[in-house]
PDB file of C-alpha atoms in Angstrom:
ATOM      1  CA  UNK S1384     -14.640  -3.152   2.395  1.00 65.00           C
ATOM      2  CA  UNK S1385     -14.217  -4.241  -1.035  1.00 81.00           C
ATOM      3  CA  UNK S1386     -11.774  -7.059  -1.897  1.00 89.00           C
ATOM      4  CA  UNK S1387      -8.670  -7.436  -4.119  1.00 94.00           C
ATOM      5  CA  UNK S1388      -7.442 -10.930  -4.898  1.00 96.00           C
ATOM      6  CA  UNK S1389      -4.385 -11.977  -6.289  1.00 97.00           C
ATOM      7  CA  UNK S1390      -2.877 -15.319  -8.096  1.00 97.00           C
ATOM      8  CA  UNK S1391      -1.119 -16.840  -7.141  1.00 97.00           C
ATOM      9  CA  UNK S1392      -0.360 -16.418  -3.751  1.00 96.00           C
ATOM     10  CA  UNK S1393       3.742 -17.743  -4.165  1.00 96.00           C
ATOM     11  CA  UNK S1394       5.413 -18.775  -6.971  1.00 97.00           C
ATOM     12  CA  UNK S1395       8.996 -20.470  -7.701  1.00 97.00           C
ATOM     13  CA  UNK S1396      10.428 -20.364 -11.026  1.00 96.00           C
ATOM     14  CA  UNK S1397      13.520 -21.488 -12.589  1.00 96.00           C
ATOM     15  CA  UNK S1398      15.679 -18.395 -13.681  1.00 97.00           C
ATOM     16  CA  UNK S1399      15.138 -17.281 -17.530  1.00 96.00           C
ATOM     17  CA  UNK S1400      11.325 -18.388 -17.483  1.00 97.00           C
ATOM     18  CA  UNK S1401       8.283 -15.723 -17.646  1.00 97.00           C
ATOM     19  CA  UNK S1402       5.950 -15.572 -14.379  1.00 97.00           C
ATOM     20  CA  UNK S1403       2.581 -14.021 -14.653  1.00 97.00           C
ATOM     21  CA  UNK S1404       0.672 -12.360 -11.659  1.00 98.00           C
ATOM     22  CA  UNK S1405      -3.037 -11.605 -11.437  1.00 97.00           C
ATOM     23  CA  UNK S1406      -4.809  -9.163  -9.661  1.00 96.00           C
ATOM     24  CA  UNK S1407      -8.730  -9.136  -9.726  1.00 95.00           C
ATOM     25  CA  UNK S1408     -11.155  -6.956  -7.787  1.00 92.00           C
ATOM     26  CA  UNK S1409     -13.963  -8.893  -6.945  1.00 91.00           C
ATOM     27  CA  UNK S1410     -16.717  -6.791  -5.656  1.00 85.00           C
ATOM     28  CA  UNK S1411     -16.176  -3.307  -7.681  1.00 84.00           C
ATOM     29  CA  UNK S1412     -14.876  -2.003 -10.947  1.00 86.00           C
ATOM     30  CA  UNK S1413     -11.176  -0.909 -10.519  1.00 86.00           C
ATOM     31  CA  UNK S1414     -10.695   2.006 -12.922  1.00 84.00           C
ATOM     32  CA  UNK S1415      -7.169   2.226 -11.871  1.00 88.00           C
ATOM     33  CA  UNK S1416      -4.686  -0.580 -10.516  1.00 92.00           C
ATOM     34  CA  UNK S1417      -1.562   0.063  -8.809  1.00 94.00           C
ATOM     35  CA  UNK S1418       1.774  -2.770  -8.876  1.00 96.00           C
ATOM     36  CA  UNK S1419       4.310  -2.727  -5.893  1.00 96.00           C
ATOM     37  CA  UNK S1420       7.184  -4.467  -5.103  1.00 97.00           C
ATOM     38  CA  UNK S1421       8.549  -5.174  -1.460  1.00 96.00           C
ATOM     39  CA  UNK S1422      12.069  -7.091  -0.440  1.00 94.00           C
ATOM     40  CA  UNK S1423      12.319  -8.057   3.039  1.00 91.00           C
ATOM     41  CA  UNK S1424      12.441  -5.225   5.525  1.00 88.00           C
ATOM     42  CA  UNK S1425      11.784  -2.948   3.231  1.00 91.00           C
ATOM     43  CA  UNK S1426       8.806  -0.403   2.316  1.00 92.00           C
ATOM     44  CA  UNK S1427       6.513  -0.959  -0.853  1.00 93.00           C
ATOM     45  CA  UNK S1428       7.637   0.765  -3.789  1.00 94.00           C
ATOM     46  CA  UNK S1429       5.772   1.931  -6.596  1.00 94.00           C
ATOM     47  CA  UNK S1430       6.425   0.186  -9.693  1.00 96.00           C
ATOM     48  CA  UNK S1431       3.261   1.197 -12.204  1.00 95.00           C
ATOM     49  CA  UNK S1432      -0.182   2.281 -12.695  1.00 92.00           C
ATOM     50  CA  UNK S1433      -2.007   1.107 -15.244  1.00 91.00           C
ATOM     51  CA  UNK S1434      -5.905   2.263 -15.847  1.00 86.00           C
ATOM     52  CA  UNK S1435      -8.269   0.368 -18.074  1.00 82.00           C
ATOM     53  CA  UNK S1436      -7.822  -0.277 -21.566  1.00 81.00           C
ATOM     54  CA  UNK S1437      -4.957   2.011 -21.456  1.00 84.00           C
ATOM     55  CA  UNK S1438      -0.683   1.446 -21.500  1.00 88.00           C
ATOM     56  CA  UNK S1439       0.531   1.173 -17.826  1.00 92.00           C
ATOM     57  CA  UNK S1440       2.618   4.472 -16.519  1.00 93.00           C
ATOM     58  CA  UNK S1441       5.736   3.105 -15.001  1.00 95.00           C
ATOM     59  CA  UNK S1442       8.061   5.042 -12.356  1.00 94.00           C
ATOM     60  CA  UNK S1443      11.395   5.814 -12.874  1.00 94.00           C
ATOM     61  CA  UNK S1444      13.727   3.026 -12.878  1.00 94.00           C
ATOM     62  CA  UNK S1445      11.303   0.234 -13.297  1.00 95.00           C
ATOM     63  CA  UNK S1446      11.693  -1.641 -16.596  1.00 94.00           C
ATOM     64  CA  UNK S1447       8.560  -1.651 -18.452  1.00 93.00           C
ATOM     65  CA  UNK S1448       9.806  -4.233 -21.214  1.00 95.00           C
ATOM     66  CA  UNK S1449      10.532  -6.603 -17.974  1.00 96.00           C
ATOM     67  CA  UNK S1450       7.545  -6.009 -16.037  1.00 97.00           C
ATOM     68  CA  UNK S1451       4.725  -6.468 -18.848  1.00 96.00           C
ATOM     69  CA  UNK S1452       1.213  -4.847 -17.465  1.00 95.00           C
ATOM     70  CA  UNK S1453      -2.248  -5.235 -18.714  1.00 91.00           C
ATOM     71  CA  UNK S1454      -5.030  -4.287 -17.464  1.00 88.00           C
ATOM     72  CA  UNK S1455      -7.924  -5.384 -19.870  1.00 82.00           C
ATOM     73  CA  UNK S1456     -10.650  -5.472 -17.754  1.00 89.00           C
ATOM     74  CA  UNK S1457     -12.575  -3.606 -14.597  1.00 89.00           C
ATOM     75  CA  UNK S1458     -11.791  -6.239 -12.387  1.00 92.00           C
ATOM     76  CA  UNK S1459      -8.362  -7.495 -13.983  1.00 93.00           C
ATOM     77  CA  UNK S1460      -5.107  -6.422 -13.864  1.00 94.00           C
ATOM     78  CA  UNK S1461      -1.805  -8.640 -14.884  1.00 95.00           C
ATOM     79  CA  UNK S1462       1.917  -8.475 -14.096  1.00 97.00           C
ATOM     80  CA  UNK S1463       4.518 -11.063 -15.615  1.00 97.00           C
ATOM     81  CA  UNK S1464       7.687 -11.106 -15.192  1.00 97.00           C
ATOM     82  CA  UNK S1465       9.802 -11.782 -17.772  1.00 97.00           C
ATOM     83  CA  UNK S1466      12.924 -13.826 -18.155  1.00 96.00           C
ATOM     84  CA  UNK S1467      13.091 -13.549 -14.490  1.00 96.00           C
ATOM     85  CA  UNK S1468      16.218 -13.410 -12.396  1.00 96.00           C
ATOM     86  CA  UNK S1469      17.330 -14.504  -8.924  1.00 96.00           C
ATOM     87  CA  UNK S1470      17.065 -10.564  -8.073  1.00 96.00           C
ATOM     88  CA  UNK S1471      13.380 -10.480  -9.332  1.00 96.00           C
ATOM     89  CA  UNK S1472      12.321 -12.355  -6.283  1.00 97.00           C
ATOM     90  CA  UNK S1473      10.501 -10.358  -4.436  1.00 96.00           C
ATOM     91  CA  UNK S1474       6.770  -9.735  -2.615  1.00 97.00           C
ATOM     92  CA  UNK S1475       4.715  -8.354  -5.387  1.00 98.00           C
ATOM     93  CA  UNK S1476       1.217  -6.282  -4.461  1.00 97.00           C
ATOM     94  CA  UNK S1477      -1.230  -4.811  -6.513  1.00 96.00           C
ATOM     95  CA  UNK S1478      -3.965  -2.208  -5.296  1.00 94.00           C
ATOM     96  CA  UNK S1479      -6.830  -1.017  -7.020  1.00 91.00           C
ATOM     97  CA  UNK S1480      -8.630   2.012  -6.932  1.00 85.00           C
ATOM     98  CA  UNK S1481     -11.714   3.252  -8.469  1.00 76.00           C
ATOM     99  CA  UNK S1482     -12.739   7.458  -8.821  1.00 64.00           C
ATOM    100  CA  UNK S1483     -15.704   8.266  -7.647  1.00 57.00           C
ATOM    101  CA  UNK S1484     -16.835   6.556  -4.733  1.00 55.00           C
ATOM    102  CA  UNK S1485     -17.260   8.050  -1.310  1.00 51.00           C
ATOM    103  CA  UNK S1486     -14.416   6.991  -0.035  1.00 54.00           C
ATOM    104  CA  UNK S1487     -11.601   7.195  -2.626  1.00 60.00           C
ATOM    105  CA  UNK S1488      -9.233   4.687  -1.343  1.00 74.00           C
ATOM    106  CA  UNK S1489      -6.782   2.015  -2.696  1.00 85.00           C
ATOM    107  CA  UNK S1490      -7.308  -1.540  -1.390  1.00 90.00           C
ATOM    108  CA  UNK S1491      -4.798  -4.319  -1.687  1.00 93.00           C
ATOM    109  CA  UNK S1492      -4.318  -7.599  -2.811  1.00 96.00           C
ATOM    110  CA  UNK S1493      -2.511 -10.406  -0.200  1.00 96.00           C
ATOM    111  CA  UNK S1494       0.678 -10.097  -2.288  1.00 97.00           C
ATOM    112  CA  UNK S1495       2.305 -13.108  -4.531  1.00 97.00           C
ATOM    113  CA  UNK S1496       5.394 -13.958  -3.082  1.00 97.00           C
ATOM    114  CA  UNK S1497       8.290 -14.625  -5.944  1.00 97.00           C
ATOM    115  CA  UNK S1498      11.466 -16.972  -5.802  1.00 97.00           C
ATOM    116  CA  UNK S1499      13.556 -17.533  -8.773  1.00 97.00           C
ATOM    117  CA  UNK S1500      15.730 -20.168  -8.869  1.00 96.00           C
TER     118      UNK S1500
ATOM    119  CA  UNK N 270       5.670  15.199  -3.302  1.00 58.00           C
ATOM    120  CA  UNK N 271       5.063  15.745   0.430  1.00 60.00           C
ATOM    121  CA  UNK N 272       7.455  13.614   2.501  1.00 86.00           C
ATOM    122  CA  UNK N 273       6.149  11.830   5.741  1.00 93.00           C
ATOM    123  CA  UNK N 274       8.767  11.364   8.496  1.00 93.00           C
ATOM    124  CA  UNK N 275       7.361   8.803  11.074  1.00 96.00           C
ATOM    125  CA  UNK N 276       9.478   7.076  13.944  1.00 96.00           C
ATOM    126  CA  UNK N 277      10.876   3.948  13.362  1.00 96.00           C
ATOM    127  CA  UNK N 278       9.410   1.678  15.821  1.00 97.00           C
ATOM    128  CA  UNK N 279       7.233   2.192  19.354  1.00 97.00           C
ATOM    129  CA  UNK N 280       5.789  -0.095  21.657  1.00 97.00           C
ATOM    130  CA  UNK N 281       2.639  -0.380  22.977  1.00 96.00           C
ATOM    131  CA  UNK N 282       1.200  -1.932  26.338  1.00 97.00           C
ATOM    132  CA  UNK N 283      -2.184  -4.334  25.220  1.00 97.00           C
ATOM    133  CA  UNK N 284      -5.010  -2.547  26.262  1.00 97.00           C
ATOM    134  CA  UNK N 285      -3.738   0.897  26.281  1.00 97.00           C
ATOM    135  CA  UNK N 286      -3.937   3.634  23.383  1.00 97.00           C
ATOM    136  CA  UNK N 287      -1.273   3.460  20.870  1.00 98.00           C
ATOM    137  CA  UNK N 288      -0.442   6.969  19.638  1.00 98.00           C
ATOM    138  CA  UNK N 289       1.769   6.861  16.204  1.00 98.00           C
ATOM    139  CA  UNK N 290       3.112  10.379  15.018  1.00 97.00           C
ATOM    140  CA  UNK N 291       3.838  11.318  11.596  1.00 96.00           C
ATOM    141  CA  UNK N 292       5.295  14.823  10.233  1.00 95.00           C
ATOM    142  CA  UNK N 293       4.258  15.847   6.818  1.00 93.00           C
ATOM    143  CA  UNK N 294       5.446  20.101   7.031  1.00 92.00           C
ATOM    144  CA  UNK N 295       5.463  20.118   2.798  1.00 89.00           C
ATOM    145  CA  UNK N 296       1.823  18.816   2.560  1.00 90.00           C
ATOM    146  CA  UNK N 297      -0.121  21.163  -0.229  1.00 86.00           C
ATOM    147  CA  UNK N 298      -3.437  22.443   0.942  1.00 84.00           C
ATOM    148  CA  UNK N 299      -5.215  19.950  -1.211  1.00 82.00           C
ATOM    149  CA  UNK N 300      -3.685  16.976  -0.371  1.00 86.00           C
ATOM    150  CA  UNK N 301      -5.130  14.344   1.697  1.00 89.00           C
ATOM    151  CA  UNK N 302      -3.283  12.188   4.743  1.00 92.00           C
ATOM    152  CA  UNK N 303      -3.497   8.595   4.262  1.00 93.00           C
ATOM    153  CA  UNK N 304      -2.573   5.590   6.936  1.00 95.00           C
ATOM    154  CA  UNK N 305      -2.218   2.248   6.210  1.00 95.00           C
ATOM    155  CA  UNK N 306      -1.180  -0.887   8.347  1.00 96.00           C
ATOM    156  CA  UNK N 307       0.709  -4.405   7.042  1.00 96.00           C
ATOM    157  CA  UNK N 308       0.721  -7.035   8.986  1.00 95.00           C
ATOM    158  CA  UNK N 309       3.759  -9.348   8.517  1.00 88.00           C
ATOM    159  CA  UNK N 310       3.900 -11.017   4.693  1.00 86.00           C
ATOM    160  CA  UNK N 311       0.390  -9.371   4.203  1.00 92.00           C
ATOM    161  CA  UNK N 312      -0.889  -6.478   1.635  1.00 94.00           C
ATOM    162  CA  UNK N 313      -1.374  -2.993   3.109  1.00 94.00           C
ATOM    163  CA  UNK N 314      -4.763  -2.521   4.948  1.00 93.00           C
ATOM    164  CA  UNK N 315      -6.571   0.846   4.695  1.00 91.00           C
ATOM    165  CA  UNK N 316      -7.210   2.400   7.937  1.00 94.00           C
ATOM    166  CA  UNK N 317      -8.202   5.930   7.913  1.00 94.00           C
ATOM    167  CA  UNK N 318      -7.556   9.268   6.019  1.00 91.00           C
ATOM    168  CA  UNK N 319      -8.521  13.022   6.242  1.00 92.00           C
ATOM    169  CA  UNK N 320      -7.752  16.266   5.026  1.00 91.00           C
ATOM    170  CA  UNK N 321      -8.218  18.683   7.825  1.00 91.00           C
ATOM    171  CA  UNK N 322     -10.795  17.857  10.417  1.00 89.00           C
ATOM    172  CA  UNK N 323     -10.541  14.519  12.943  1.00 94.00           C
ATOM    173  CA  UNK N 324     -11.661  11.650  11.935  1.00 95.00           C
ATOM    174  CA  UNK N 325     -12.747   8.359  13.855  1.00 96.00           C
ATOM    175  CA  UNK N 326     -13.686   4.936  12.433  1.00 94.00           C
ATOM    176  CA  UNK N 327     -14.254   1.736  13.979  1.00 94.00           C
ATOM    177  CA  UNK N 328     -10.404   1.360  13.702  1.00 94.00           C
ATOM    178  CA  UNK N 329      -8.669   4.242  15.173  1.00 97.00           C
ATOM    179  CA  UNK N 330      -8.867   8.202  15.331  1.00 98.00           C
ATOM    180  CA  UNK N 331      -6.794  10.743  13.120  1.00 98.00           C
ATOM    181  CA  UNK N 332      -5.889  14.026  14.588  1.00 97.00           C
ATOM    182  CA  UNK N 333      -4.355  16.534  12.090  1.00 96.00           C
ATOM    183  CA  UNK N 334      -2.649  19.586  13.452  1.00 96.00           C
ATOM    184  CA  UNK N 335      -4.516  23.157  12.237  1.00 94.00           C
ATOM    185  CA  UNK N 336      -1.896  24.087  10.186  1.00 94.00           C
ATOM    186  CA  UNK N 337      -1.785  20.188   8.608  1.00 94.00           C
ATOM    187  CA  UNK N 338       2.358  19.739   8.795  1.00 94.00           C
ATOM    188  CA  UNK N 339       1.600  16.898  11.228  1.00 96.00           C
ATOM    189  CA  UNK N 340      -0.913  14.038  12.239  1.00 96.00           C
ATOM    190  CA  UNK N 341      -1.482  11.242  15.071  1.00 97.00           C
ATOM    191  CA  UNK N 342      -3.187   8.175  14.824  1.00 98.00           C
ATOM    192  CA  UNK N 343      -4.808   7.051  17.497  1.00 98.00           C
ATOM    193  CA  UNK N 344      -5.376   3.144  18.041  1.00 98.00           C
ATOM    194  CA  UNK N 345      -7.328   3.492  22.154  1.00 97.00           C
ATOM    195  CA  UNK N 346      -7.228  -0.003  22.656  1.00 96.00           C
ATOM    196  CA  UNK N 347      -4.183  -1.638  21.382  1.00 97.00           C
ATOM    197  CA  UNK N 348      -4.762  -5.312  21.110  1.00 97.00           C
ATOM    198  CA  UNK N 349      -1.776  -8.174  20.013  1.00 97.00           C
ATOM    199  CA  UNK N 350      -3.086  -7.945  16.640  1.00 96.00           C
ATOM    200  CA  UNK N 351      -2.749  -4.357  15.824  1.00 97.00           C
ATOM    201  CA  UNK N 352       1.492  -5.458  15.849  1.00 97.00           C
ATOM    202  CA  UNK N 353       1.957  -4.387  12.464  1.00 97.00           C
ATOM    203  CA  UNK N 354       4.365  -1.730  10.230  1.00 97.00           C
ATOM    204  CA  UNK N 355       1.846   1.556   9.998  1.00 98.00           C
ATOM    205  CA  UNK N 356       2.561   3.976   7.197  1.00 96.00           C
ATOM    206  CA  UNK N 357       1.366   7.832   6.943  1.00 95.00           C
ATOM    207  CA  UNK N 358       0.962   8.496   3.689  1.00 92.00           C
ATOM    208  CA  UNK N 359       0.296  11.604   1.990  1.00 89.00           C
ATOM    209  CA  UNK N 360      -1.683  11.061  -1.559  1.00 82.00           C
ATOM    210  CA  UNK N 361       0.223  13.090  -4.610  1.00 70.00           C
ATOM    211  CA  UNK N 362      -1.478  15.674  -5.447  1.00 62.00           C
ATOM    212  CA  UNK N 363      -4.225  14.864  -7.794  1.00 67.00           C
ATOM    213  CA  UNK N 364      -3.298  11.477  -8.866  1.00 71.00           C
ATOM    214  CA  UNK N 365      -4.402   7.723  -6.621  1.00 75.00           C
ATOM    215  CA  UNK N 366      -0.929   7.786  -6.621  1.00 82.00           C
ATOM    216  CA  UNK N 367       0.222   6.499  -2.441  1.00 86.00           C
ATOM    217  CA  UNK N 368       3.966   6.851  -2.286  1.00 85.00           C
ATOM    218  CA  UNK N 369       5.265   4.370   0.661  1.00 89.00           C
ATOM    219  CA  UNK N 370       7.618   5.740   3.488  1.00 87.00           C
ATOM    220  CA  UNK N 371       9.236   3.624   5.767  1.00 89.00           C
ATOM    221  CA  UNK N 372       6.873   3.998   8.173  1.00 95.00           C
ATOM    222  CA  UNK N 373       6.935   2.485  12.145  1.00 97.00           C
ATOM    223  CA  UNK N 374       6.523  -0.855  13.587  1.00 97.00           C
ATOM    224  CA  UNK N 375       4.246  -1.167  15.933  1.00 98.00           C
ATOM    225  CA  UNK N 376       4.395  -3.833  18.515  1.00 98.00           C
ATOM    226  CA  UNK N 377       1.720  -4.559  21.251  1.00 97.00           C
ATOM    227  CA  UNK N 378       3.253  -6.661  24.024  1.00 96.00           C
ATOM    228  CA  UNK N 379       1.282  -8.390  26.788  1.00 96.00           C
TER     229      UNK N 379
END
């Protein structure tokens, strides 16, 4: 299956400094790219879509001057996080997608892991 | 959206067929029934979908009921590895968009 990578894999930060969170798809063009967020023993939630050269479409609730998205490229997609607080920290996924092929299904990244101090 | 309702947690004997159950009665006739597995501190992994007829893949089997409002997945051999959190997922309507439930952990024992 195709593969999704994301950098880093965990990241610390000091609270009040910006964290930035790339997600590449290595072996296809992603026309669409998905961002998730996960605490501990919880389910993945949505936070944004974003599709190529276009402004990401963020769900309710999710701040989209905090949680900056581009996505300038086929095969790159980028979160940061910024001025990030101690309840930022979180398991951060992205998935990416792309129309058109056989099977139309989302793959996933490993996940970055975020601590702020 | 169509909701998924899934059990919170089964076990599952190694070596014996792990049968997960999800309920989606809302689903729309057009929309497609996703499951996905994550294995502890790992991304989601894609497993199988379909909209109507069974499907098998080298990972498991999906039955969906004929009038769709529910679907199994079928692991035949569980092995230790397949412990994981298993979502059903129904896809919104015409968008990529996969909606997350809380879906049921899976664990294989010995």
């Amino acid at each position: 299956g195709a593969v999704v990578s994301q950098h880093p894999s965990w990241v610390i930060c000091k609270s009040g400094t910006s964290v930035k969170i790339e997600c590449r798809s290595l072996d296809f063009q992603a026309t669409t790219m998905f961002w998730y967020r996960q605490f501990p023993k919880q389910s993945l939630m949505l936070m944004a879509t974003s599709n190529e050269g276009s402004k990401a479409t963020y769900e309710q609730g999710v701040e989209k001057d905090k949680f900056l998205i581009n996505h300038a490229s086929l095969t790159l997609s980028t979160l940061t996080v910024t001025s990030a607080h101690p309840e930022d920290s979180s398991f951060y996924i992205c998935s990416a997608s792309h129309t058109g092929l056989a099977i139309d299904e989302q793959f996933f990244g490993p996940g970055t892991r975020l601590t702020v101090l | 959206d169509a909701k998924t309702t899934q059990p919170t947690s089964m076990d599952c004997a190694e070596g014996r067929a792990a049968n997960l159950p999800c309920n989606h009665s809302t689903i729309s006739g057009n929309e497609y029934v996703y499951w996905y597995r994550q294995i502890h501190s790992q991304g989601p992994q894609y497993i199988i979908h379909g909209l109507k007829n069974n499907e098998t893949n080298e990972m498991a089997s999906l039955i969906i009921t004929e009038d769709r409002k529910s679907s199994t997945l079928i692991l035949p051999h569980a092995t230790l590895r397949d412990t994981a959190v298993y979502y059903c997922i129904v896809r919104v309507g015409d968008t990529d968009k996969l909606i997350f439930g809380t879906g049921t952990r899976l664990q294989v024992f010995p």
